[in-house]
Coordinates of C-alpha atoms in Angstrom, one line a residue:
X1 CA 229.7 154.9 37.9
X2 CA 227.4 152.2 36.5
X3 CA 225.6 153.4 33.4
X4 CA 221.8 153.6 33.9
X5 CA 221.1 151.3 31.0
X6 CA 223.3 148.6 32.5
X7 CA 221.4 148.7 35.8
X8 CA 218.1 147.4 34.7
X9 CA 218.9 144.5 32.4
X10 CA 220.0 141.5 34.6
X11 CA 218.8 138.5 36.5
X12 CA 215.2 139.1 37.6
X13 CA 213.8 136.5 39.9
X14 CA 210.0 137.1 40.1
X15 CA 209.5 134.7 43.0
X16 CA 211.2 137.0 45.4
X17 CA 209.5 140.1 47.0
X18 CA 212.6 142.2 46.7
X19 CA 213.4 141.2 43.2
X20 CA 214.3 144.8 42.2
X21 CA 217.0 145.1 44.9
X22 CA 218.4 141.7 44.1
X23 CA 218.7 142.3 40.5
X24 CA 220.3 145.7 41.0
X25 CA 223.0 144.1 43.1
X26 CA 223.5 141.4 40.5
X27 CA 223.7 144.0 37.8
X28 CA 226.5 145.8 39.7
X29 CA 228.3 142.6 40.5
X30 CA 228.3 141.5 36.8
X31 CA 229.9 144.9 36.0
X32 CA 232.5 144.4 38.8
X33 CA 231.0 146.9 41.2
X34 CA 230.7 145.9 44.9
X35 CA 229.1 148.1 47.6
X36 CA 230.1 147.6 51.3
X37 CA 226.4 146.8 52.3
X38 CA 225.8 144.3 49.6
X39 CA 226.5 141.2 51.7
X40 CA 224.0 142.2 54.4
X41 CA 221.4 143.3 51.9
X42 CA 221.6 140.0 50.0
X43 CA 221.2 138.1 53.3
X44 CA 218.1 140.2 54.2
X45 CA 216.6 139.7 50.7
X46 CA 217.0 135.9 50.9
X47 CA 215.7 135.6 54.4
X48 CA 212.7 137.7 53.7
X49 CA 212.1 136.3 50.2
X50 CA 212.7 132.7 51.1
X51 CA 210.2 132.8 54.0
X52 CA 207.5 134.6 51.9
X53 CA 207.8 132.2 49.0
X54 CA 207.9 129.2 51.3
X55 CA 204.8 130.1 53.2
X56 CA 203.0 131.3 50.0
X57 CA 203.9 128.1 48.1
X58 CA 202.4 126.0 51.0
X59 CA 199.2 128.0 51.1
X60 CA 198.8 128.0 47.3
X61 CA 199.6 124.3 47.0
X62 CA 196.9 123.5 49.6
X63 CA 194.4 125.7 47.8
X64 CA 195.1 124.0 44.5
X65 CA 194.9 120.5 45.9
X66 CA 191.5 121.4 47.6
X67 CA 190.3 122.6 44.2
X68 CA 191.5 119.4 42.6
X69 CA 190.7 116.7 45.1
X70 CA 188.6 118.2 47.9
X71 CA 190.1 115.8 50.5
X72 CA 192.6 116.2 53.4
X73 CA 196.2 116.1 52.5
X74 CA 199.4 115.2 54.4
X75 CA 202.7 117.0 53.9
X76 CA 206.1 115.4 54.1
X77 CA 209.4 117.2 53.5
X78 CA 211.7 115.7 50.8
X79 CA 215.4 116.3 50.6
X80 CA 216.6 113.8 48.0
X81 CA 215.0 112.6 44.7
X82 CA 215.2 109.0 45.9
X83 CA 212.6 109.8 48.6
X84 CA 210.2 111.2 45.9
X85 CA 210.7 108.3 43.5
X86 CA 210.1 105.8 46.3
X87 CA 206.7 107.4 47.0
X88 CA 205.9 107.5 43.3
X89 CA 206.4 103.8 43.1
X90 CA 203.9 103.3 46.0
X91 CA 201.3 105.5 44.3
X92 CA 199.8 103.4 41.5
X93 CA 197.0 106.0 40.8
X94 CA 197.0 105.1 37.1
X95 CA 199.0 101.9 36.7
X96 CA 199.3 101.7 32.9
X97 CA 201.6 99.0 31.4
X98 CA 204.3 101.7 30.9
X99 CA 204.0 102.8 34.5
X100 CA 204.4 99.2 35.7
X101 CA 207.4 98.7 33.5
X102 CA 209.1 101.9 34.7
X103 CA 208.4 101.1 38.4
X104 CA 209.8 97.5 37.9
X105 CA 213.0 98.9 36.3
X106 CA 213.4 101.4 39.1
X107 CA 213.0 98.8 41.8
X108 CA 215.5 96.5 40.1
X109 CA 218.3 99.1 40.3
X110 CA 217.2 102.3 42.2
X111 CA 220.7 103.7 42.4
X112 CA 220.8 104.1 38.6
X113 CA 218.1 106.8 39.0
X114 CA 220.0 109.7 40.6
X115 CA 218.6 109.0 44.0
X116 CA 221.0 111.4 45.7
X117 CA 219.9 114.5 43.7
X118 CA 219.1 117.1 46.4
X119 CA 215.6 118.8 46.4
X120 CA 214.2 121.4 48.7
X121 CA 210.6 120.4 48.6
X122 CA 207.4 119.1 50.2
X123 CA 205.3 116.1 49.0
X124 CA 201.5 116.3 49.3
X125 CA 200.0 112.9 50.0
X126 CA 196.5 111.5 50.5
X127 CA 195.5 109.3 53.5
X128 CA 196.9 106.2 51.6
X129 CA 200.3 108.0 51.2
X130 CA 199.8 108.4 47.4
X131 CA 201.3 111.4 45.7
X132 CA 198.9 114.2 44.8
X133 CA 201.4 116.9 44.3
X134 CA 204.5 118.6 45.6
X135 CA 206.1 122.1 45.8
X136 CA 209.7 123.2 45.9
X137 CA 212.0 126.1 45.9
X138 CA 214.7 125.9 43.2
X139 CA 218.2 125.5 44.6
X140 CA 220.7 128.3 44.2
X141 CA 223.0 126.2 42.0
X142 CA 220.2 125.6 39.5
X143 CA 219.2 129.3 39.5
X144 CA 222.8 130.1 38.6
X145 CA 222.8 127.5 35.8
X146 CA 219.6 128.9 34.4
X147 CA 221.0 132.5 34.4
X148 CA 224.1 131.1 32.6
X149 CA 221.9 129.5 30.0
X150 CA 219.8 132.6 29.4
X151 CA 222.7 135.0 29.2
X152 CA 224.8 132.6 27.1
X153 CA 222.1 132.6 24.4
X154 CA 222.1 136.4 24.3
X155 CA 225.9 136.7 24.3
X156 CA 226.3 134.1 21.6
X157 CA 224.1 136.2 19.3
X158 CA 226.0 139.3 20.2
X159 CA 229.4 137.7 19.6
X160 CA 228.2 136.4 16.2
X161 CA 227.0 139.8 15.2
X162 CA 230.3 141.4 16.3
X163 CA 232.3 138.8 14.5
X164 CA 230.2 139.3 11.4
X165 CA 230.9 143.0 11.5
X166 CA 234.6 142.2 11.7
X167 CA 234.3 139.9 8.7
X168 CA 232.3 142.6 6.8
X169 CA 235.2 145.1 7.4
X170 CA 237.7 142.7 6.0
X171 CA 235.6 142.1 3.0
X172 CA 235.2 145.9 2.4
X173 CA 239.0 146.3 2.7
X174 CA 239.5 143.6 0.1
X175 CA 236.8 145.2 -2.2
X176 CA 234.6 142.1 -2.3
X177 CA 231.1 141.2 -1.0
X178 CA 230.9 139.5 2.4
X179 CA 229.4 136.3 0.8
X180 CA 232.6 136.0 -1.4
X181 CA 234.9 136.3 1.6
X182 CA 236.8 133.1 2.2
X183 CA 237.9 132.9 5.8
X184 CA 240.1 130.2 7.3
X185 CA 239.1 128.5 10.5
X186 CA 242.0 130.4 12.2
X187 CA 240.6 133.7 11.0
X188 CA 237.1 132.9 12.1
X189 CA 238.3 131.7 15.5
X190 CA 240.4 134.9 15.9
X191 CA 237.5 137.1 15.1
X192 CA 235.2 135.2 17.4
X193 CA 237.7 135.6 20.3
X194 CA 238.1 139.3 19.5
X195 CA 234.4 139.8 19.6
X196 CA 234.1 138.0 22.9
X197 CA 236.8 140.2 24.3
X198 CA 235.1 143.3 23.1
X199 CA 231.9 142.3 24.9
X200 CA 233.8 141.5 28.1
X201 CA 235.2 145.0 28.0
X202 CA 231.7 146.4 27.8
X203 CA 230.9 144.5 31.0
X204 CA 234.0 146.0 32.6
X205 CA 233.0 149.5 31.6
X206 CA 229.4 149.1 32.7
X207 CA 228.2 149.8 29.2
X208 CA 226.5 146.5 28.3
X209 CA 222.7 146.3 27.7
X210 CA 221.0 143.0 28.1
X211 CA 217.4 142.1 27.4
X212 CA 215.6 142.0 30.8
X213 CA 212.7 140.0 29.5
X214 CA 215.0 137.3 28.3
X215 CA 216.7 137.1 31.7
X216 CA 213.5 136.9 33.8
X217 CA 213.1 133.7 35.8
X218 CA 209.6 132.9 37.1
X219 CA 210.1 129.4 38.6
X220 CA 212.2 129.8 41.7
X221 CA 209.1 128.7 43.4
X222 CA 207.2 125.8 41.8
X223 CA 204.2 123.5 42.4
X224 CA 203.2 120.3 40.6
X225 CA 199.7 118.9 40.8
X226 CA 199.2 115.3 39.7
X227 CA 195.7 114.2 38.6
X228 CA 193.7 112.9 35.7
X229 CA 193.1 115.1 32.7
X230 CA 189.6 116.0 33.7
X231 CA 190.6 117.3 37.1
X232 CA 193.5 119.2 35.7
X233 CA 191.3 120.9 33.1
X234 CA 188.8 121.8 35.8
X235 CA 191.6 123.3 37.9
X236 CA 192.9 125.4 35.1
X237 CA 189.4 126.7 34.4
X238 CA 188.9 127.7 38.0
X239 CA 192.2 129.5 38.1
X240 CA 191.3 131.6 35.1
X241 CA 188.8 133.5 37.2
X242 CA 190.5 133.4 40.6
X243 CA 190.6 136.8 42.4
X244 CA 194.1 136.3 44.0
X245 CA 195.8 134.3 41.3
X246 CA 196.5 135.3 37.7
X247 CA 197.8 133.1 34.9
X248 CA 200.4 135.2 33.1
X249 CA 201.9 132.5 30.8
X250 CA 201.2 129.0 29.6
X251 CA 203.3 126.4 27.8
X252 CA 202.2 122.9 26.7
X253 CA 205.2 120.5 26.7
X254 CA 205.1 117.8 24.1
X255 CA 207.5 115.0 23.2
X256 CA 209.4 112.9 25.8
X257 CA 208.4 115.4 28.5
X258 CA 204.7 116.1 28.6
X259 CA 203.0 118.5 31.0
X260 CA 201.2 121.9 31.1
X261 CA 203.3 124.7 32.7
X262 CA 201.5 127.8 34.0
X263 CA 203.2 130.9 35.4
X264 CA 201.1 132.3 38.2
X265 CA 201.1 135.7 39.7
X266 CA 200.0 135.4 43.3
X267 CA 199.0 138.1 45.8
X268 CA 200.6 137.0 49.1
X269 CA 199.2 137.7 52.5
X270 CA 201.5 140.0 54.4
X271 CA 199.7 139.8 57.7
X272 CA 199.6 136.0 57.6
X273 CA 203.2 135.6 56.6
X274 CA 204.4 137.9 59.4
X275 CA 202.3 136.1 61.9
X276 CA 203.6 132.7 60.8
X277 CA 207.2 134.0 61.1
X278 CA 206.6 134.6 64.8
X279 CA 204.2 131.8 65.6
X280 CA 206.4 129.0 64.1
X281 CA 209.7 130.7 65.3
X282 CA 210.7 131.2 61.7
X283 CA 213.7 133.3 62.8
X284 CA 215.3 130.1 64.1
X285 CA 216.0 129.0 60.5
X286 CA 218.3 132.0 60.0
X287 CA 220.4 132.3 63.2
X288 CA 223.5 131.2 61.2
X289 CA 223.1 133.9 58.6
X290 CA 225.3 136.6 60.2
X291 CA 222.4 138.7 61.5
X292 CA 222.1 139.0 65.4
X293 CA 219.4 136.7 66.9
X294 CA 217.9 139.7 68.6
X295 CA 217.3 141.4 65.2
X296 CA 215.8 138.3 63.7
X297 CA 213.4 138.0 66.7
X298 CA 211.9 141.4 66.0
X299 CA 209.8 139.8 63.2
X300 CA 209.7 140.0 59.5
X301 CA 208.1 143.4 59.2
X302 CA 211.4 145.4 59.4
X303 CA 212.6 143.5 56.3
X304 CA 209.5 144.1 54.2
X305 CA 210.1 147.7 53.2
X306 CA 209.8 147.9 49.4
X307 CA 208.4 144.3 49.1
X308 CA 206.4 143.6 46.0
X309 CA 202.7 142.7 46.7
X310 CA 202.8 139.7 44.3
X311 CA 205.2 136.9 43.5
X312 CA 205.3 134.6 40.5
X313 CA 205.6 130.8 40.6
X314 CA 205.4 127.9 38.2
X315 CA 202.5 125.5 38.3
X316 CA 203.0 122.2 36.5
X317 CA 199.9 120.1 35.7
X318 CA 200.7 116.5 35.1
X319 CA 199.0 113.2 34.9
X320 CA 200.4 110.3 36.9
X321 CA 201.8 108.4 33.9
X322 CA 203.5 111.6 32.7
X323 CA 204.9 112.2 36.2
X324 CA 206.3 108.7 36.3
X325 CA 207.9 109.2 32.8
X326 CA 209.5 112.5 34.0
X327 CA 211.0 110.9 37.1
X328 CA 211.8 107.3 35.9
X329 CA 211.5 107.3 32.1
X330 CA 212.6 108.9 28.9
X331 CA 212.2 112.4 30.2
X332 CA 213.9 111.9 33.6
X333 CA 214.6 115.3 35.1
X334 CA 218.4 114.8 35.7
X335 CA 218.9 113.7 32.1
X336 CA 217.2 116.9 30.9
X337 CA 219.5 119.0 33.1
X338 CA 222.6 117.2 31.7
X339 CA 221.3 117.7 28.2
X340 CA 220.9 121.4 28.9
X341 CA 224.5 121.6 30.1
X342 CA 225.9 119.7 27.2
X343 CA 223.8 121.4 24.4
X344 CA 224.6 125.0 25.1
X345 CA 225.1 127.0 21.9
X346 CA 227.9 129.0 23.6
X347 CA 230.2 127.8 26.2
X348 CA 232.6 130.8 26.4
X349 CA 234.1 132.1 29.6
X350 CA 231.7 135.0 30.0
X351 CA 228.5 132.9 30.7
X352 CA 230.5 130.6 32.9
X353 CA 231.7 133.6 34.9
X354 CA 228.1 134.7 35.2
X355 CA 227.2 131.3 36.6
X356 CA 230.1 131.4 39.1
X357 CA 229.3 134.9 40.2
X358 CA 225.6 134.3 40.7
X359 CA 226.4 131.1 42.7
X360 CA 228.7 133.1 44.9
X361 CA 226.0 135.8 45.4
X362 CA 223.5 133.2 46.7
X363 CA 226.3 131.6 48.8
X364 CA 226.9 135.0 50.5
X365 CA 223.2 135.3 51.4
X366 CA 223.0 131.8 52.8
X367 CA 226.3 131.9 54.8
X368 CA 227.2 133.3 58.2
X369 CA 229.2 136.1 56.6
X370 CA 227.5 139.4 55.7
X371 CA 230.7 141.4 54.8
X372 CA 232.1 140.9 51.3
X373 CA 235.4 142.7 50.7
X374 CA 235.9 141.8 47.1
X375 CA 234.3 139.9 44.2
X376 CA 236.1 136.7 43.4
X377 CA 235.0 136.7 39.8
X378 CA 235.0 139.4 37.1
X379 CA 233.3 138.7 33.8
X380 CA 236.3 139.8 31.8
X381 CA 238.6 137.3 33.6
X382 CA 239.0 133.5 33.4
X383 CA 238.4 131.2 36.3
X384 CA 238.0 127.6 37.3
X385 CA 235.0 126.5 39.4
X386 CA 237.5 125.9 42.2
X387 CA 237.9 129.7 42.6
X388 CA 234.3 130.1 43.7
X389 CA 234.4 126.9 45.8
X390 CA 237.4 128.3 47.7
X391 CA 235.7 131.6 48.3
X392 CA 232.5 129.9 49.5
X393 CA 234.6 127.9 52.0
X394 CA 236.0 131.2 53.2
X395 CA 232.4 132.5 53.9
X396 CA 232.0 129.6 56.3
X397 CA 235.4 130.1 58.0
X398 CA 237.0 127.1 56.4
X399 CA 240.7 127.8 55.6
X400 CA 241.5 128.3 52.0
X401 CA 245.0 127.1 52.4
X402 CA 246.7 124.1 54.1
X403 CA 243.5 122.0 54.1
X404 CA 245.5 118.9 55.0
X405 CA 248.3 120.4 57.2

């Protein structure tokens, strides 16, 4: 049985209305425990949660842009970063010399700027097709990476503490203070590996306790508003007293990447979302998710039992020059992602397994398969990314073997 303290300390995605159910499933999976109904429940959670966050993002983005600009906006779906960057180059709202330089560099070699990076978003444009803002839902792969990064930091500290305890024991056996203990690199590596193995065993036994706060992710849904500093300051002031939106956190980014990040708690409109699901035939988005079409046509209401009344999302306030810098300049988004991957404090097999398992969890919920017979990754084992890739192919009915013959 999963220990109670293990069950409430894992991935907590506050943009989803069934975040408690989702994180309880993730908690069990990370401890190697699969229930027969997990595949179907994950699918239901992602269908319901995805539609709610998508519709709510659109409504909130429109509201924020009305507060900022008070003019009609047009929406255009964006699937690749190249589409967004092309629009940015046609939106000289604030053509400083630096903006002109970056636009010129981009146009001279656009393929150098990660044009094929996928994005699941919508651009908000004015009547001249200039960018005023955008909203997006974070892709599952990026969520899995973020969970890896969060849990890796925690595990690294735990491994260090455990290894230090081992060194302390050696020092006591030798009758010397820890600070006088001379350890060879081989001894330190051996103690570090032993500490890592001990933590892996705690996962296997369901006896691990993580810090839930440190593993909470608020930005699965995100909005960016692009405007001059005065408009952005006025928007933030209005939001401070808004009856349906609360600012629960704020971060000012300085350095190469400059922007204001707000975490918003938003009360979503249950009646509106359910009506939209039927009016726009929202069920058609999910006919390849393994749930019978007749069930999907019944509406969203049957899936909303236990749904939270609020969801969280990130709001980024950016000037146009800072937006250009973040997409074409020194703080280009993809370079920041690469730096995050390269600069992890701890790159052991446990956080990598967490990433692989969370990626697989989302793949189950997005695939035509709702029955999962086994977990392809256990935190105390060692795997290559190909392991999960093979199992994801299986979810879509693609043979795992004899791919060529």
